[in-house]
Short mmCIF file of C-alpha atoms in Angstrom, two decimals:
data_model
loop_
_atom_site.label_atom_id
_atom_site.label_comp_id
_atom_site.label_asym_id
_atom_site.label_seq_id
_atom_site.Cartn_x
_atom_site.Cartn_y
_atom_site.Cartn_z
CA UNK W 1 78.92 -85.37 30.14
CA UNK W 2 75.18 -85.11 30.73
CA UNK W 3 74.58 -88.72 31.58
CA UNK W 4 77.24 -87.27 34.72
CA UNK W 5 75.11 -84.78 35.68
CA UNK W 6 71.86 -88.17 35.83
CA UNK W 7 74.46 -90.19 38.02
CA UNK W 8 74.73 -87.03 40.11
CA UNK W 9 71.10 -87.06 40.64
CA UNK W 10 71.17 -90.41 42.11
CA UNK W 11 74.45 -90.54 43.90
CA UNK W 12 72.90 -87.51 45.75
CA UNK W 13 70.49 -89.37 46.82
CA UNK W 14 72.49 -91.50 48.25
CA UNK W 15 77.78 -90.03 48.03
CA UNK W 16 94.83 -85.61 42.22
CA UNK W 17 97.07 -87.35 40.46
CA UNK W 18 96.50 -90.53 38.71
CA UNK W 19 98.99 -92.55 40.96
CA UNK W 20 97.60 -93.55 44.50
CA UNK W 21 94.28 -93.80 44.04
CA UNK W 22 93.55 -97.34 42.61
CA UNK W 23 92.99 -100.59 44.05
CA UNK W 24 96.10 -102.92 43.72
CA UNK W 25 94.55 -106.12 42.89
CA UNK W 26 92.79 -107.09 39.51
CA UNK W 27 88.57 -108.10 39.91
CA UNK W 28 88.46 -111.60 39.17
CA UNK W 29 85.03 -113.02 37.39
CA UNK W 30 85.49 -116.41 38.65
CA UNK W 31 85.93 -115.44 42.03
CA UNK W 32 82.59 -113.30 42.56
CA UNK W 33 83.12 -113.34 46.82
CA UNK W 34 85.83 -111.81 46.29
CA UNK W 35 85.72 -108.03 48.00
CA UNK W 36 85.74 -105.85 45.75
CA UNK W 37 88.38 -102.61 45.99
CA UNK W 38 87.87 -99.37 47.21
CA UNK W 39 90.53 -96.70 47.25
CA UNK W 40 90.09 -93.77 48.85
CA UNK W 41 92.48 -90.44 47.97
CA UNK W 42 95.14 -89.31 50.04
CA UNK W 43 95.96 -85.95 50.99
CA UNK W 44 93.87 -82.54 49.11
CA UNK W 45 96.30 -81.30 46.66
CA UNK W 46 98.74 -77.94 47.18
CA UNK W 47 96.43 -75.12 46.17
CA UNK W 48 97.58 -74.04 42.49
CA UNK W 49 99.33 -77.10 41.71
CA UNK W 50 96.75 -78.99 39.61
CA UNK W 51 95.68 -75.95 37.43
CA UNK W 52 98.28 -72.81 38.35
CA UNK W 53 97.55 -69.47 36.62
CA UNK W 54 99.13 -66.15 37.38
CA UNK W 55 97.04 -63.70 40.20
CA UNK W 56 96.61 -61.16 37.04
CA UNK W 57 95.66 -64.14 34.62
CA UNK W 58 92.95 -65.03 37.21
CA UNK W 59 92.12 -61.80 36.97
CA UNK W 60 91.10 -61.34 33.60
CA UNK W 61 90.53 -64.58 32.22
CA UNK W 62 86.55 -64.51 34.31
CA UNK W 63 84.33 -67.60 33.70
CA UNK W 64 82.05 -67.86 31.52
CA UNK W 65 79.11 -69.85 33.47
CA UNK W 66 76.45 -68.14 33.12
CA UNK W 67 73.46 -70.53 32.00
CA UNK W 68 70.04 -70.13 30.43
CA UNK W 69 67.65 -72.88 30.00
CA UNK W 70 64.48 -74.06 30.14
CA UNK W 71 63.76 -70.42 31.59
CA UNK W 72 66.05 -70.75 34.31
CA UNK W 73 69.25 -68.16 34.54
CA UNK W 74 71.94 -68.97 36.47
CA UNK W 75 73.72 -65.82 38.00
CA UNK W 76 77.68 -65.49 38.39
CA UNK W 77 79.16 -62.13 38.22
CA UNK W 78 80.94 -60.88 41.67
CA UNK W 79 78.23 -57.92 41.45
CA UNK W 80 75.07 -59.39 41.93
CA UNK W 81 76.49 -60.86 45.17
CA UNK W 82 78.31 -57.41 46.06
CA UNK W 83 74.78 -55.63 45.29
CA UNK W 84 72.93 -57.99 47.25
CA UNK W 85 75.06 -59.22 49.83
CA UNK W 86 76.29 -56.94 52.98
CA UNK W 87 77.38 -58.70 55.70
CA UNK W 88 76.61 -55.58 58.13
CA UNK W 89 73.42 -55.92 57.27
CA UNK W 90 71.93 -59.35 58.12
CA UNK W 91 68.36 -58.57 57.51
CA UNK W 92 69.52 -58.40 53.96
CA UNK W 93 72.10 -60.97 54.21
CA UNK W 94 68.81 -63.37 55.10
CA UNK W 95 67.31 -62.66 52.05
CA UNK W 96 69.96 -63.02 49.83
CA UNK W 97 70.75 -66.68 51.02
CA UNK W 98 67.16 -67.45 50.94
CA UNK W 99 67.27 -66.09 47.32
CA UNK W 100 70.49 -68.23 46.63
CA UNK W 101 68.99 -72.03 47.75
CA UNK W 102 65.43 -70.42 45.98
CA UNK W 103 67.72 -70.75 42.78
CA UNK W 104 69.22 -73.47 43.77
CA UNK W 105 65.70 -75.41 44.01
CA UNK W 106 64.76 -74.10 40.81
CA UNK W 107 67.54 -75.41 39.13
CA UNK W 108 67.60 -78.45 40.47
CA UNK W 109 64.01 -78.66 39.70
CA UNK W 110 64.58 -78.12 36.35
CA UNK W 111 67.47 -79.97 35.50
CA UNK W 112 67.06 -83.22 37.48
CA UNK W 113 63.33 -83.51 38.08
CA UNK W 114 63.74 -87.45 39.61
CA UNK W 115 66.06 -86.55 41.79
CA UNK W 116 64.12 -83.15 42.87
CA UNK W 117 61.11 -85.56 43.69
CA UNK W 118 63.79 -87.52 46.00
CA UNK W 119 64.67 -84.64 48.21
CA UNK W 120 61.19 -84.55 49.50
CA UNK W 121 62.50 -87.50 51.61
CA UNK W 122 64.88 -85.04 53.34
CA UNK W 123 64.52 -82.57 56.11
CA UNK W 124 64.29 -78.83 55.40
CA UNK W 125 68.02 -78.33 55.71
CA UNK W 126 69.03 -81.37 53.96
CA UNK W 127 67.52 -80.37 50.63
CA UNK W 128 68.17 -77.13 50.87
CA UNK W 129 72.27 -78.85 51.33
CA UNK W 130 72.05 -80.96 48.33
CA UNK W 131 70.58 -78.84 46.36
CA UNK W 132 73.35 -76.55 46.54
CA UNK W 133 75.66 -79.11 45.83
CA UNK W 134 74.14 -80.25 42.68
CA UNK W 135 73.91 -76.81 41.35
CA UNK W 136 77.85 -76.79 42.05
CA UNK W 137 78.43 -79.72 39.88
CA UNK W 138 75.92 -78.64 37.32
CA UNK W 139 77.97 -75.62 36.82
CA UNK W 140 81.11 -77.11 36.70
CA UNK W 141 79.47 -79.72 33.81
CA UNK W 142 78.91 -77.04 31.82
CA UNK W 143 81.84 -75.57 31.93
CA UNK W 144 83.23 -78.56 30.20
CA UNK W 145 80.29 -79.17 28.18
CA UNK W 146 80.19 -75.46 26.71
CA UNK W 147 81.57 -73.65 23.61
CA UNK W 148 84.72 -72.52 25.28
CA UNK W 149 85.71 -76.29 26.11
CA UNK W 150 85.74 -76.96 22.24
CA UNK W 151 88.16 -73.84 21.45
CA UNK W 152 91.47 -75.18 22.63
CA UNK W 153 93.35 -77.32 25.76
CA UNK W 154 94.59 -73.39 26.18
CA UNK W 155 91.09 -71.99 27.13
CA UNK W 156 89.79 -75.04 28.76
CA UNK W 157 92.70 -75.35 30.91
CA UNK W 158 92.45 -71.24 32.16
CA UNK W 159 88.57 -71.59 32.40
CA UNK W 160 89.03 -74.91 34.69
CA UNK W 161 92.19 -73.45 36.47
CA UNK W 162 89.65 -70.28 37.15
CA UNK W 163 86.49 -72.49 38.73
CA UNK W 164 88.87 -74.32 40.72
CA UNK W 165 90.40 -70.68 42.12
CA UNK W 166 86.73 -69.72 42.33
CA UNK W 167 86.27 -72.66 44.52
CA UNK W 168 89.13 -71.74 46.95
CA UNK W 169 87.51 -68.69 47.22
CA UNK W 170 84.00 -70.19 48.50
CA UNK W 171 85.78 -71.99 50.76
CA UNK W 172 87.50 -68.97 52.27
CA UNK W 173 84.79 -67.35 52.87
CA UNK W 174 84.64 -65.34 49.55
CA UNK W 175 81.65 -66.39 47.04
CA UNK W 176 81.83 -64.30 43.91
CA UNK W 177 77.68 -65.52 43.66
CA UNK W 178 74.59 -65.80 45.36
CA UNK W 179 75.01 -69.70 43.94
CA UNK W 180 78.41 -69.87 45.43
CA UNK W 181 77.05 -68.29 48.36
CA UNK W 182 74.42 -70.80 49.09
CA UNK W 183 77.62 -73.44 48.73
CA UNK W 184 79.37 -71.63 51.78
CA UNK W 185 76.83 -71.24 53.72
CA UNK W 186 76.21 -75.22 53.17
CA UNK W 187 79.40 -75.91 53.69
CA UNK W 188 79.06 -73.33 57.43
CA UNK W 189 75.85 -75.55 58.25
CA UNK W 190 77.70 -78.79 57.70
CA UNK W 191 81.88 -77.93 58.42
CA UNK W 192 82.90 -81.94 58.08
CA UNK W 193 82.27 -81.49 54.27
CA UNK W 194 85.49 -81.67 52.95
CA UNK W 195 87.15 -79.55 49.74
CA UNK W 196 88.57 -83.12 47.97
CA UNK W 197 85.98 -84.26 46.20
CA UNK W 198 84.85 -81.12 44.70
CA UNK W 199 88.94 -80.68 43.63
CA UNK W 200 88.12 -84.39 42.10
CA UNK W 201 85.23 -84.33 40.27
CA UNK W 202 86.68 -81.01 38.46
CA UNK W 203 89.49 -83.46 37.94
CA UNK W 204 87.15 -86.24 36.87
CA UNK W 205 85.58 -84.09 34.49
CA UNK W 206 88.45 -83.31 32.59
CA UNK W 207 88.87 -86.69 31.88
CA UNK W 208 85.72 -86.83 29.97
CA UNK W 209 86.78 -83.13 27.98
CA UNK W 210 87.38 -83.58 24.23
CA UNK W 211 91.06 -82.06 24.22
CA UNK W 212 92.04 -82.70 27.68
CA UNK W 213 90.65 -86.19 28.61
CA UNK W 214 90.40 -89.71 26.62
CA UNK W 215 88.16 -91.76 25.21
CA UNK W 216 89.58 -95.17 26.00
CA UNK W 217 90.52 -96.72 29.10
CA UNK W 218 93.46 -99.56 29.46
CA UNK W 219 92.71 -101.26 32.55
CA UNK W 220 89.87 -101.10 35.26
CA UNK W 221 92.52 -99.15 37.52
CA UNK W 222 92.01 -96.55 34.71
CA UNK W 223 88.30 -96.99 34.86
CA UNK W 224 88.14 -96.80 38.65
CA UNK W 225 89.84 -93.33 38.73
CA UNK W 226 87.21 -92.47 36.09
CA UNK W 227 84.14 -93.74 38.20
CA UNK W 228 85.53 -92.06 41.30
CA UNK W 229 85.84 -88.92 40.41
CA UNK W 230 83.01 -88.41 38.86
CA UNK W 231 80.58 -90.30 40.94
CA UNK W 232 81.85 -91.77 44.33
CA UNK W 233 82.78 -87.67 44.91
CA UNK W 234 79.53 -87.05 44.86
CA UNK W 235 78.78 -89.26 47.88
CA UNK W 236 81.54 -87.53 49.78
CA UNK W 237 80.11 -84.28 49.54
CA UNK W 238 76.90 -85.25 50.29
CA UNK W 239 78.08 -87.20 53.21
CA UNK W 240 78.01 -84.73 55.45
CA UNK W 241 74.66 -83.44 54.97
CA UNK W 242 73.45 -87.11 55.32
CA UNK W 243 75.10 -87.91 58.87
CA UNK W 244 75.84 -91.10 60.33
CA UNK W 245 74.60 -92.97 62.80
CA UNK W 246 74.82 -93.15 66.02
CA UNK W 247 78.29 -95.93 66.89
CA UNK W 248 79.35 -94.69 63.02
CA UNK W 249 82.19 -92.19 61.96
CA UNK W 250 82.28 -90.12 59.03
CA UNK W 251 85.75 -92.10 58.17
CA UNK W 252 83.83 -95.40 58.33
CA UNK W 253 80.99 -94.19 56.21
CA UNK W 254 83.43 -93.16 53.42
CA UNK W 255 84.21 -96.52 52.34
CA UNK W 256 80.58 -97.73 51.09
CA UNK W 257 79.91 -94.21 49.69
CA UNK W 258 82.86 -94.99 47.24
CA UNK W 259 81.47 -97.80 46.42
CA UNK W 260 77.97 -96.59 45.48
CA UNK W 261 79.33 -93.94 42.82
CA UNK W 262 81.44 -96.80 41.51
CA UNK W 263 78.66 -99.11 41.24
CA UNK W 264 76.27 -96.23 39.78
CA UNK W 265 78.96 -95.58 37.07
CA UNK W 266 79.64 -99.12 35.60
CA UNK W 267 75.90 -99.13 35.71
CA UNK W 268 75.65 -95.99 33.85
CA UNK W 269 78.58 -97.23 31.45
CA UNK W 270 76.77 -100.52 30.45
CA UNK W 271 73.61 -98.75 29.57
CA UNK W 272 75.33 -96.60 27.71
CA UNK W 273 77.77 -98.92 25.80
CA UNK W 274 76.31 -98.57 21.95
CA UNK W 275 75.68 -94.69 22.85
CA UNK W 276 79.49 -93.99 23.78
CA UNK W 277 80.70 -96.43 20.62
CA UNK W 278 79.20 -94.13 17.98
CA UNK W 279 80.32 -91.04 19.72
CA UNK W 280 83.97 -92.89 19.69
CA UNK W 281 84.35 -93.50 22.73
CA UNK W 282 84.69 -97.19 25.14
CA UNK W 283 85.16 -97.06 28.76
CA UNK W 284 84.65 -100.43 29.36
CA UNK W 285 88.32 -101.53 29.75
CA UNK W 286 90.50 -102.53 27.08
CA UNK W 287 92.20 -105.48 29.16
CA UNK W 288 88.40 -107.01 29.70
CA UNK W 289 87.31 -106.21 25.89
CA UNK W 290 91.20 -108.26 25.07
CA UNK W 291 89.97 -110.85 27.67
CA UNK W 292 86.98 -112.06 26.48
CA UNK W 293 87.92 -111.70 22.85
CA UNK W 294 85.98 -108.69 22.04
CA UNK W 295 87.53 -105.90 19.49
CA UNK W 296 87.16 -102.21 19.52
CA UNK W 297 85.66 -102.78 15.98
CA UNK W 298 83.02 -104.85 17.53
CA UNK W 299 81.99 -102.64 19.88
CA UNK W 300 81.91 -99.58 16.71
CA UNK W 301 79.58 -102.17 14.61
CA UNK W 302 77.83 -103.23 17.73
CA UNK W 303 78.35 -106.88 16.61
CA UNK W 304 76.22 -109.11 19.83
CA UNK W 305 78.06 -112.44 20.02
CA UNK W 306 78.36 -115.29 23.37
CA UNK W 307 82.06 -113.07 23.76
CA UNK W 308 80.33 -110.06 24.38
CA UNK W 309 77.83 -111.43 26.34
CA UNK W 310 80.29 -112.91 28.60
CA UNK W 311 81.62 -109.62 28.69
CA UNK W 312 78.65 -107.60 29.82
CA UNK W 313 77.77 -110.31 32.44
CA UNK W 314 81.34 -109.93 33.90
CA UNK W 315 80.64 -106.55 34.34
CA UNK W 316 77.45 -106.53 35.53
CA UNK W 317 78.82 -109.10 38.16
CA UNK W 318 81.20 -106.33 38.89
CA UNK W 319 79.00 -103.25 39.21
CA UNK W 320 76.71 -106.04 41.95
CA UNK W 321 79.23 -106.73 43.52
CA UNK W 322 80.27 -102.72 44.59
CA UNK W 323 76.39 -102.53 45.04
CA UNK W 324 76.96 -104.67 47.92
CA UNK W 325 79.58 -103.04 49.13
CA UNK W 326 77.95 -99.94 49.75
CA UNK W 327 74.94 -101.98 51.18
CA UNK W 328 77.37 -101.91 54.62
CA UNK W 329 76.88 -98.53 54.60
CA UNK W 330 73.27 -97.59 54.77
CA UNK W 331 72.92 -98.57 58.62
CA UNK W 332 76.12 -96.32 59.17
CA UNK W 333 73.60 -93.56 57.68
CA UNK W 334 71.56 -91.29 59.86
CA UNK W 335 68.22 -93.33 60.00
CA UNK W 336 66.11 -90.16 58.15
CA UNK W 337 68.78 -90.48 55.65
CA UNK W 338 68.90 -94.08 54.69
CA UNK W 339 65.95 -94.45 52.27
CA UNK W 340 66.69 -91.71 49.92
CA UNK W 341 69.97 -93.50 49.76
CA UNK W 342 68.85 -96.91 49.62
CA UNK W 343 66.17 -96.40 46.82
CA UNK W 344 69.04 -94.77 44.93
CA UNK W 345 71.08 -97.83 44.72
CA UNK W 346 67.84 -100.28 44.76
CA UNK W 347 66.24 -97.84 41.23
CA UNK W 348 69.53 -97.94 39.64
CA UNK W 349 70.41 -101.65 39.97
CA UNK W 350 67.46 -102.43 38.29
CA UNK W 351 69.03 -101.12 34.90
CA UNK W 352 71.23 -104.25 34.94
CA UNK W 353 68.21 -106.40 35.69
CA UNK W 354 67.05 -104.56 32.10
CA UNK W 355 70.09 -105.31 30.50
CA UNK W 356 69.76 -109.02 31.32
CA UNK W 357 66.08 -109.14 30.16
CA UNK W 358 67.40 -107.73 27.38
CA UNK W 359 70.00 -110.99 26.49
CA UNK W 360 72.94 -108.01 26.87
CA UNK W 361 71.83 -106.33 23.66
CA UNK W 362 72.70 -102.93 25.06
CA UNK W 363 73.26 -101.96 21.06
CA UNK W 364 70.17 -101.69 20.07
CA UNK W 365 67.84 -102.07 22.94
CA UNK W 366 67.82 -99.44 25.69
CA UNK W 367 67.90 -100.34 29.50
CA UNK W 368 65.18 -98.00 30.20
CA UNK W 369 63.43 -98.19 33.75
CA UNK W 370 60.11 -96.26 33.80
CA UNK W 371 58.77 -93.94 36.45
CA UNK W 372 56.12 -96.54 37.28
CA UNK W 373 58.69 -99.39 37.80
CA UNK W 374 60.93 -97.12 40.00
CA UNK W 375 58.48 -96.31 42.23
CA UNK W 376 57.71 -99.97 42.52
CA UNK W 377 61.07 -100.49 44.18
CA UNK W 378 60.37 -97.93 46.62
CA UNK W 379 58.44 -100.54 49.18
CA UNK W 380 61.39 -102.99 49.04
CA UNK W 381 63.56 -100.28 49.94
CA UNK W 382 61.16 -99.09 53.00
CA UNK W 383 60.95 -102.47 54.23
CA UNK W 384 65.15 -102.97 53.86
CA UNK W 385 65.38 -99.77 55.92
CA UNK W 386 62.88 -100.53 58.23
CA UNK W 387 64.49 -103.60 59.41
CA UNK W 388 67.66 -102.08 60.43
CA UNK W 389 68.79 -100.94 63.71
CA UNK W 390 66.74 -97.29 64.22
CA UNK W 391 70.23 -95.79 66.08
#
């Protein structure tokens, strides 16, 4: 789940049901023009209808998210906001929130120290936006990635159930936290961020859970949904804080967002390929693996043959292809916005340029792009910013 919580970093920098939400048409390698799909969810669910529990379950069955690492604590009981927080008294109010984003930067800081460096290319209230929204997603990674997740589909199901309630709540007005709070008062700074893609990504996350996900995925429909909710969400709550510009609608915006995560994600999933096989697990589709003659067995012994080379070329063609995509989208960006979001996809794509120099051996050789060679994509990415339209 951690190598979520790395996509996160960069799809910051830049943006249900399982029926719906796919493209309808299969991605064709010989035809590499071809657009690719982008699906985009319908209506936000009926509250309690993903996840229901009981008002008295909710109740007592409280969260267990409180995190220390690395010398950072992350706060969630309803009394350190109730001892802090008064709304009749704003003074105080004032330093509570500035408290809240304080830990929020921290955090961040901590946890994703790339992306941390990347918010210096935002305004004041930008990072102070996205910050909060990573910490959000941090939490709700370890939520699946803790001790309770591993105890039964029972508990994991309740605790989820409970951080999607608790999410209701921020959105109502009601943090139980001075994390949460910093969330609401986000989400009060910037009111077209929409609840969806948080509702998703909790969604997307429990399809990477031990005991309530899987660890194989049929078709790239089934892959889509994956990269979706756990990446192209993150562009859609981000969105927001980013603004468009000035011609551009939020709607029209959406479209490329989607597209980033889904790039970032194939990206992520071809790094990651001989990682994912010894934990047991293959997201690269099983209709792909069938197509080019590769075996599940193959990927387990991490056997590099002209099949799976053709395989991991088609893919990379793939995760390009979304890349450009979601190129359409940086001029709808606010112009202050557009770098941090173009270096994102620019740093990233160069992990499939390191799979190719590595002749696809993503077994035994790791697609690993230093600090140094990031930064050297940062002038390209000036220079493809500077050259669009500056409204």
């Amino acid at each position: 789940m951690r190598r979520s919580l790395a996509l996160m970093g960069a799809t910051l920098l830049c943006a249900t049901n399982t029926n719906g939400l796919i493209p309808s048409q299969p991605f064709l390698a010989q035809n590499t023009a071809a657009r690719p799909s982008v699906a985009l969810p319908g209506g936000i669910r009926r509250r309690g209808v993903a996840m229901s529990m009981t008002e008295t379950e909710m109740k007592e069955k409280r969260v267990p998210l409180s995190v220390v690492n690395k010398g950072v604590r992350i706060q969630t009981t309803r009394e350190v906001v109730t001892e802090k927080y008064t709304p009749s008294d704003p003074s105080k109010a004032s330093a509570v929130l500035a408290d809240a984003y304080e830990q929020c930067k921290k955090i961040t800081a901590v946890f994703a120290k790339t992306f941390y460096l990347g918010t210096k290319l935002m305004t004041e209230e930008q990072k102070t936006a996205v910050w909060a929204i990573y910490v959000w997603c941090r939490r709700t990674d370890d939520l699946v990635d803790g001790p309770r997740a591993m105890m039964s589909p029972e508990t994991m199901r309740a605790d989820l159930a409970a951080w999607e309630e608790r999410l209701y709540e921020v959105w109502d007005g009601r943090p139980e936290d001075s994390l949460d709070l910093a969330l609401l008062d986000t989400k009060r700074r910037y009111p077209d961020m929409e609840l969806e893609p948080f509702l998703d990504m909790i969604q997307g996350m429990i399809m990477d859970t031990p005991q309530l996900g899987q660890d194989r995925y049929q078709t790239w429909d089934e892959l889509y949904l994956y990269c979706y909710r756990v990446a192209s969400t993150v562009g859609l709550m981000c969105l927001p804080v980013m603004g468009t510009a000035k011609g551009y609608t939020f709607e029209q915006a959406k479209e490329p967002a989607i597209a980033l995560g889904i790039a970032l994600q194939i990206t992520n999933i071809l790094r990651d390929v001989g990682e994912d096989a010894v934990r047991g697990r293959i997201y690269l589709p099983l209709e792909d693996l069938e197509r080019f003659g590769v075996t599940e067995q193959n990927l387990i012994n991490g056997v590099m043959d002209e099949n799976y080379k053709n395989l991991i070329k088609f893919e990379i063609q793939r995760a390009r292809d979304y890349y450009a995509l979601s190129q359409e989208g940086i001029p709808m960006l606010a112009p202050e916005a557009r770098l941090s979001v173009q270096a994102a996809g620019d740093m990233y794509g160069e992990i499939l340029n390191k799979i190719e120099a590595n002749d696809y051996d993503n077994f035994r050789k790791r697609a690993f792009v230093s600090k140094f060679e990031k930064f050297s994509v940062l002038p390209k990415s000036w220079a493809t910013v500077s050259a669009m339209p500056k409204e």
